[in-house]
PDB file of C-alpha atoms in Angstrom:
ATOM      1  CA  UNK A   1       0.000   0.000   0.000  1.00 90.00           C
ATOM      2  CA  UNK A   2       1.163   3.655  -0.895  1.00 98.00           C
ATOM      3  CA  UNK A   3       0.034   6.642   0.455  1.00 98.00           C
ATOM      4  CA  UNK A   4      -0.468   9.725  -1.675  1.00 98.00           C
ATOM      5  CA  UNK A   5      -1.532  13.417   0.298  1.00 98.00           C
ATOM      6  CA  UNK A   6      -2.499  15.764  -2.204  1.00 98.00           C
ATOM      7  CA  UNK A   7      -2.170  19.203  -1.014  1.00 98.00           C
ATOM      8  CA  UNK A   8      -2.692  22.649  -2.720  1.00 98.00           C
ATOM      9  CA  UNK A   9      -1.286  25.404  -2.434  1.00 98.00           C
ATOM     10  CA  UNK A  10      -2.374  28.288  -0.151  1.00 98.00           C
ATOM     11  CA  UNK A  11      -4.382  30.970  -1.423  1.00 97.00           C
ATOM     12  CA  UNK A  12      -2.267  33.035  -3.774  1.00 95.00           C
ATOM     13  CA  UNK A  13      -2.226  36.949  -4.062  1.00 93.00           C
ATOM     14  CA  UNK A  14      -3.550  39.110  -7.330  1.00 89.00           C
ATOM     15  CA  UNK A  15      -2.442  41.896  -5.694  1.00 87.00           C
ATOM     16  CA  UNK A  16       0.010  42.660  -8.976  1.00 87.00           C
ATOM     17  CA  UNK A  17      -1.705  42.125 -12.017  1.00 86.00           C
ATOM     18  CA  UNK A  18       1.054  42.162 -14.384  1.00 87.00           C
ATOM     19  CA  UNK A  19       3.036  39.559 -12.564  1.00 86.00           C
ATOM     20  CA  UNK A  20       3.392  36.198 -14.325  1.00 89.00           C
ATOM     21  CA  UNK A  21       0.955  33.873 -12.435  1.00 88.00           C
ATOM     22  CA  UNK A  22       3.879  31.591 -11.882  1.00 93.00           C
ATOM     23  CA  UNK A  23       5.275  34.139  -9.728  1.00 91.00           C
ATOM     24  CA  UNK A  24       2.857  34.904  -8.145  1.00 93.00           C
ATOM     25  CA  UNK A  25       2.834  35.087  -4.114  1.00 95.00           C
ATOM     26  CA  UNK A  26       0.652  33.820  -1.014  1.00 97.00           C
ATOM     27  CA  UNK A  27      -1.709  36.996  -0.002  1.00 96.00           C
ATOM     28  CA  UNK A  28      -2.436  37.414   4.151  1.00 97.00           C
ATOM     29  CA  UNK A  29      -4.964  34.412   3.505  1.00 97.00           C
ATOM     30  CA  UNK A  30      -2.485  31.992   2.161  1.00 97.00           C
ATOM     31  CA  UNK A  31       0.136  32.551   4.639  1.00 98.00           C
ATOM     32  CA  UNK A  32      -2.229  31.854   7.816  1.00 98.00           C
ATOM     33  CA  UNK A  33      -4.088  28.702   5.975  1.00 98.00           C
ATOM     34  CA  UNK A  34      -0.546  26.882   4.728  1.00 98.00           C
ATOM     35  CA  UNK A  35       0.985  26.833   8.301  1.00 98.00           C
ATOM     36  CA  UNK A  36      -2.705  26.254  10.178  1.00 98.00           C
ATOM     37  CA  UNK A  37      -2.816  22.929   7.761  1.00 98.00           C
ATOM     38  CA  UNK A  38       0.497  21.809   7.831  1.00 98.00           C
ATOM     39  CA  UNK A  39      -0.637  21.679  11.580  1.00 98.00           C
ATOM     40  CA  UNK A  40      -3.545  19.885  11.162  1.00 98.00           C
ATOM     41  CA  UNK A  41      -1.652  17.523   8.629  1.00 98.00           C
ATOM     42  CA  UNK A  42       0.852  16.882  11.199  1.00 98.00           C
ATOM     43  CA  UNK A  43      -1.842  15.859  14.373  1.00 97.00           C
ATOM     44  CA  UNK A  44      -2.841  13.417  11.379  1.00 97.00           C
ATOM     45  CA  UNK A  45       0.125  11.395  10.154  1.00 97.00           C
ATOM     46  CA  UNK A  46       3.919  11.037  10.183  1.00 95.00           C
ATOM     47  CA  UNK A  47       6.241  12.689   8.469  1.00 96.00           C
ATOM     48  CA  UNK A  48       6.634  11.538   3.970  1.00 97.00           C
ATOM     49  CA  UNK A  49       9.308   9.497   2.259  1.00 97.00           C
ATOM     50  CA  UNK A  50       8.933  12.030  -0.520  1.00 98.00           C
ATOM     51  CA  UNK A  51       7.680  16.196  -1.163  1.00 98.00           C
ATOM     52  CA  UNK A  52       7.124  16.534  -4.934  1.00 98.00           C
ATOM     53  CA  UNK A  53       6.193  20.040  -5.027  1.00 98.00           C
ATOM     54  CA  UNK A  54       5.505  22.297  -8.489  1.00 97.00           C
ATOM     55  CA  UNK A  55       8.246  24.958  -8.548  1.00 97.00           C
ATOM     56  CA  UNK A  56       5.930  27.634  -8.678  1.00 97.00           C
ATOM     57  CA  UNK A  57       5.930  30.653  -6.148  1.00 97.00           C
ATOM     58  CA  UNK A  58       2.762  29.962  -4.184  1.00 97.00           C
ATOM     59  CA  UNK A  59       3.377  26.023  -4.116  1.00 97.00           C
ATOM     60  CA  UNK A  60       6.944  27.025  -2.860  1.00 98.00           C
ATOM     61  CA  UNK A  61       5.543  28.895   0.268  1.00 98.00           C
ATOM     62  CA  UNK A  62       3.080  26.420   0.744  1.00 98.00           C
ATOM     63  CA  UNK A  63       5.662  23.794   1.205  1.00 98.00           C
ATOM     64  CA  UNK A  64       7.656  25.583   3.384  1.00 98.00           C
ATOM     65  CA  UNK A  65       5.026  25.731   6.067  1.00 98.00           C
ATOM     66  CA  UNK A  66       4.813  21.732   5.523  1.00 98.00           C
ATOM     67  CA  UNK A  67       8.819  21.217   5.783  1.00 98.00           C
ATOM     68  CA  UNK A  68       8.888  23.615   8.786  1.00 98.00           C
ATOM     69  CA  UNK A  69       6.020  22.273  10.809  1.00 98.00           C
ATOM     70  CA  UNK A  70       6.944  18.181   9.718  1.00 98.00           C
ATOM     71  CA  UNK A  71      10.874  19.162  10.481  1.00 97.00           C
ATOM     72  CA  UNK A  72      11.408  17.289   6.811  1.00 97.00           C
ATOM     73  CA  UNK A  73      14.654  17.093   6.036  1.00 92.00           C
ATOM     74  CA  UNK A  74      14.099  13.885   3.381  1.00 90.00           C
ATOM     75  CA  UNK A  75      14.140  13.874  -0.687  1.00 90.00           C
ATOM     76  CA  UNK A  76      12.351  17.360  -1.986  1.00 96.00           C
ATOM     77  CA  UNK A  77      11.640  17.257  -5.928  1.00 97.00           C
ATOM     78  CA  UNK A  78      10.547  20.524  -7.413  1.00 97.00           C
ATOM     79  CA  UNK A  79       8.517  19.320 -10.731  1.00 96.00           C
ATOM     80  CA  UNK A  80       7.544  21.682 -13.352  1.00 93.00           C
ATOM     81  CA  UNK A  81       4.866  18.965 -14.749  1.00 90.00           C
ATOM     82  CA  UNK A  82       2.572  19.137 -12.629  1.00 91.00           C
ATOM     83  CA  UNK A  83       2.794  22.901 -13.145  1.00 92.00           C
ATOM     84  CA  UNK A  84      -0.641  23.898 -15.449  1.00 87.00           C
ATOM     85  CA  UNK A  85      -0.775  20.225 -16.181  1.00 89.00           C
ATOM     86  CA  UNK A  86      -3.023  17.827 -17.652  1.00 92.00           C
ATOM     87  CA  UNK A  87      -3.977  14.624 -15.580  1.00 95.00           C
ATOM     88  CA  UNK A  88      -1.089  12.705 -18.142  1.00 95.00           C
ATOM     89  CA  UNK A  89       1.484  14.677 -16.727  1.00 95.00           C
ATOM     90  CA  UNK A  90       0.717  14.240 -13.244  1.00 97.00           C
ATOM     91  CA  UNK A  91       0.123  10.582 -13.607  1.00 97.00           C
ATOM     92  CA  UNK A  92       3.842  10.547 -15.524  1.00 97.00           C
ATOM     93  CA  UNK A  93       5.298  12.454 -12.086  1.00 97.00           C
ATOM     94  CA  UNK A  94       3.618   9.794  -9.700  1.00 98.00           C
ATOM     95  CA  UNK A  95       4.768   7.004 -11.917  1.00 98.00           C
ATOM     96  CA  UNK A  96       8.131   7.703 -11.984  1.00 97.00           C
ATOM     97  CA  UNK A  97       8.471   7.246  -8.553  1.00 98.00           C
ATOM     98  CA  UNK A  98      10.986   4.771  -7.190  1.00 97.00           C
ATOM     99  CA  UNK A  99       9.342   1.751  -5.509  1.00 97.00           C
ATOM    100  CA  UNK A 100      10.760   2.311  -1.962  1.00 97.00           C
ATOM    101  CA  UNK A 101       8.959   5.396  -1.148  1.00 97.00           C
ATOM    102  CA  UNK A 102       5.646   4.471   0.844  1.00 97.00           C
ATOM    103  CA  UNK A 103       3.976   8.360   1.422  1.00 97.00           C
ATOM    104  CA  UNK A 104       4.478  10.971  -0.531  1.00 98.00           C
ATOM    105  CA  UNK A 105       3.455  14.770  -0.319  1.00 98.00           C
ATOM    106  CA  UNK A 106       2.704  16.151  -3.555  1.00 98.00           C
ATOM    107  CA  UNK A 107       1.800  19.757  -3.761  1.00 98.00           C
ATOM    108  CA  UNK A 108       0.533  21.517  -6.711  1.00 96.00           C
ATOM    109  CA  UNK A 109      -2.472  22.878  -8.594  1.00 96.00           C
ATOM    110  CA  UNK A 110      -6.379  22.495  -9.482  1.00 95.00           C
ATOM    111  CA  UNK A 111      -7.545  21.948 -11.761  1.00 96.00           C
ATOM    112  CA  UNK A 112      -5.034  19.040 -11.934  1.00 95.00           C
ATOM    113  CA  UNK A 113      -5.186  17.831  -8.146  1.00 97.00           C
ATOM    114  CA  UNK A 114      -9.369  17.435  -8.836  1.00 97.00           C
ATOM    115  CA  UNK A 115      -8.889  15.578 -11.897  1.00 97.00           C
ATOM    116  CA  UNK A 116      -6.156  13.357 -10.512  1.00 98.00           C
ATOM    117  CA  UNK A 117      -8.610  12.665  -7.300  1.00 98.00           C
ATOM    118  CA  UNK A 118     -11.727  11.871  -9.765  1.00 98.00           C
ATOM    119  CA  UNK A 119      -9.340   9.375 -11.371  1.00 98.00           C
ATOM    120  CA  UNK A 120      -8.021   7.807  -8.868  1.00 98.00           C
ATOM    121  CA  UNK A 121     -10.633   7.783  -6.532  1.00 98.00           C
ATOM    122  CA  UNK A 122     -12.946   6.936  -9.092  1.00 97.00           C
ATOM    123  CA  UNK A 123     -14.981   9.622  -8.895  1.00 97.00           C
ATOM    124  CA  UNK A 124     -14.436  12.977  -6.813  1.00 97.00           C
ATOM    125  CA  UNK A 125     -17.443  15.758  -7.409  1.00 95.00           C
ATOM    126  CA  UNK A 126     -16.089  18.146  -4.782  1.00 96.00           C
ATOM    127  CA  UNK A 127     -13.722  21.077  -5.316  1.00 96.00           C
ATOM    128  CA  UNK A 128     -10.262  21.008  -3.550  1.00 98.00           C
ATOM    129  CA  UNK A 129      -9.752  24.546  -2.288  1.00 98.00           C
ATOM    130  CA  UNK A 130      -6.592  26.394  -1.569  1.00 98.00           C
ATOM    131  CA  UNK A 131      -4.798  24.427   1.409  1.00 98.00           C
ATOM    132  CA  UNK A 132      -6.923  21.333   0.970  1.00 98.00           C
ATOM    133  CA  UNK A 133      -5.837  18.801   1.596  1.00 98.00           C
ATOM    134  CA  UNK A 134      -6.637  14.693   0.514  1.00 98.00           C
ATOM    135  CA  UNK A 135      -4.652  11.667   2.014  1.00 98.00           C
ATOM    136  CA  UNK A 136      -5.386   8.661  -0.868  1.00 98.00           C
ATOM    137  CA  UNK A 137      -4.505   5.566   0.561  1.00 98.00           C
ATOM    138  CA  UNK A 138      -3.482   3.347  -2.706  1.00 98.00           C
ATOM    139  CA  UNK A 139      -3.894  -0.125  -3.232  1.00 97.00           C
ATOM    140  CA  UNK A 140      -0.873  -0.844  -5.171  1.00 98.00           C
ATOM    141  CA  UNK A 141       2.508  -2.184  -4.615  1.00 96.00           C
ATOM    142  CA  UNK A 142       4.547   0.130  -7.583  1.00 97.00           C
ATOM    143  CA  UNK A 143       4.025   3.502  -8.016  1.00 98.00           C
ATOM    144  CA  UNK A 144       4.519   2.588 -12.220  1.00 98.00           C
ATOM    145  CA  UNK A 145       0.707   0.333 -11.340  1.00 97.00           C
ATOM    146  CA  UNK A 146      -1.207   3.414 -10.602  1.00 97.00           C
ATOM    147  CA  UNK A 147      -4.618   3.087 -12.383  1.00 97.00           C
ATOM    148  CA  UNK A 148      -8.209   4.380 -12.300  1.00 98.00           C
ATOM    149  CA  UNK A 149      -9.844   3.443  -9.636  1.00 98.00           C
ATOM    150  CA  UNK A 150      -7.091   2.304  -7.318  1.00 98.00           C
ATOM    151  CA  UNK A 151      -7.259   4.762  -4.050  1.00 98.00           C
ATOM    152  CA  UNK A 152      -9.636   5.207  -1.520  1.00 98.00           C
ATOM    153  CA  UNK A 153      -9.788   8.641   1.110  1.00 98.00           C
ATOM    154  CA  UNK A 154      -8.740   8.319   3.911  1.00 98.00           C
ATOM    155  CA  UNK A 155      -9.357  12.039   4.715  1.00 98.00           C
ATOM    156  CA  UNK A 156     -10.262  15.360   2.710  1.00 98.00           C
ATOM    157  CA  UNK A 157      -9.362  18.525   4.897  1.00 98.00           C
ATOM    158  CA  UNK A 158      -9.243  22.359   3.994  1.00 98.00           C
ATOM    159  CA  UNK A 159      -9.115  25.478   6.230  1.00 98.00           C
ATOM    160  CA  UNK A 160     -12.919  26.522   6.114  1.00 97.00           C
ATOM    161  CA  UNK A 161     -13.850  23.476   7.848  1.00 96.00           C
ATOM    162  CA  UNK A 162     -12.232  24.380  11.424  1.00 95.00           C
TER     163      UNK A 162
END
């Protein structure tokens, strides 16, 4: 069994219109919701084998309040395909992951995060907001067998519920 925890990022600021929305930072919402979750995350479950976070700005922040609050000092992998990407992409990412790593925190974007979810959960109709968070425990032994289907949640947490 392998255990995936979705996150997404913290609410992100539009503060700066022109800025490239890769660059763009947490606003005052996003940097109280990424370290109250990371909290939250933390009464939950141990600490990953694995953070694959996209190298974006807000995803960036977001996973600092994760490292900080888990003390993480394991394998970090900053992945620009699960930036903007389509569920083929993502699925590629989680694939590629080498056999021996059990949990993995992988912290990125919607709509991507929602589709992977739907697909692996088969089925997911609700919206993962900024700082959600889903822990997807995964009925398969390689990372290279994920399939359709082949999770079930274990937990789906976000900041508006506490």
């Amino acid at each position: 069994m392998k255990e995936l925890i979705l996150i997404r990022h913290a609410k992100s600021s539009w503060k700066d219109i022109n800025l490239d929305d890769f660059l763009r930072p947490l606003n005052k919402r996003g940097e109280k919701d990424a370290p109250f979750m990371a909290k939250k995350l933390k009464s939950l479950i141990s600490s990953p084998d694995l953070i694959i976070s996209s190298p974006s700005t807000r995803t960036k922040l977001t996973l600092k309040s994760f490292t900080d609050e888990f003390k993480y000092k394991n394998d970090l992998i900053f992945e620009q395909d699960i930036y903007e990407a389509p569920l083929e992409n993502i699925l590629s990412v989680l694939k590629n992951i080498e056999d021996k790593k059990q949990s993995i925190f992988f912290i990125g974007h919607n709509p991507g995060f929602n589709f992977l979810a739907d697909y692996l959960l088969g089925g997911f109709s609700e919206n993962i907001p900024t700082s959600g968070i889903l822990k997807l425990t995964l009925d398969i032994e390689k990372w290279s067998d994920l399939k359709e289907n082949c999770a079930s949640l274990e937990f789906f947490i976000y900041p508006k519920m506490f």
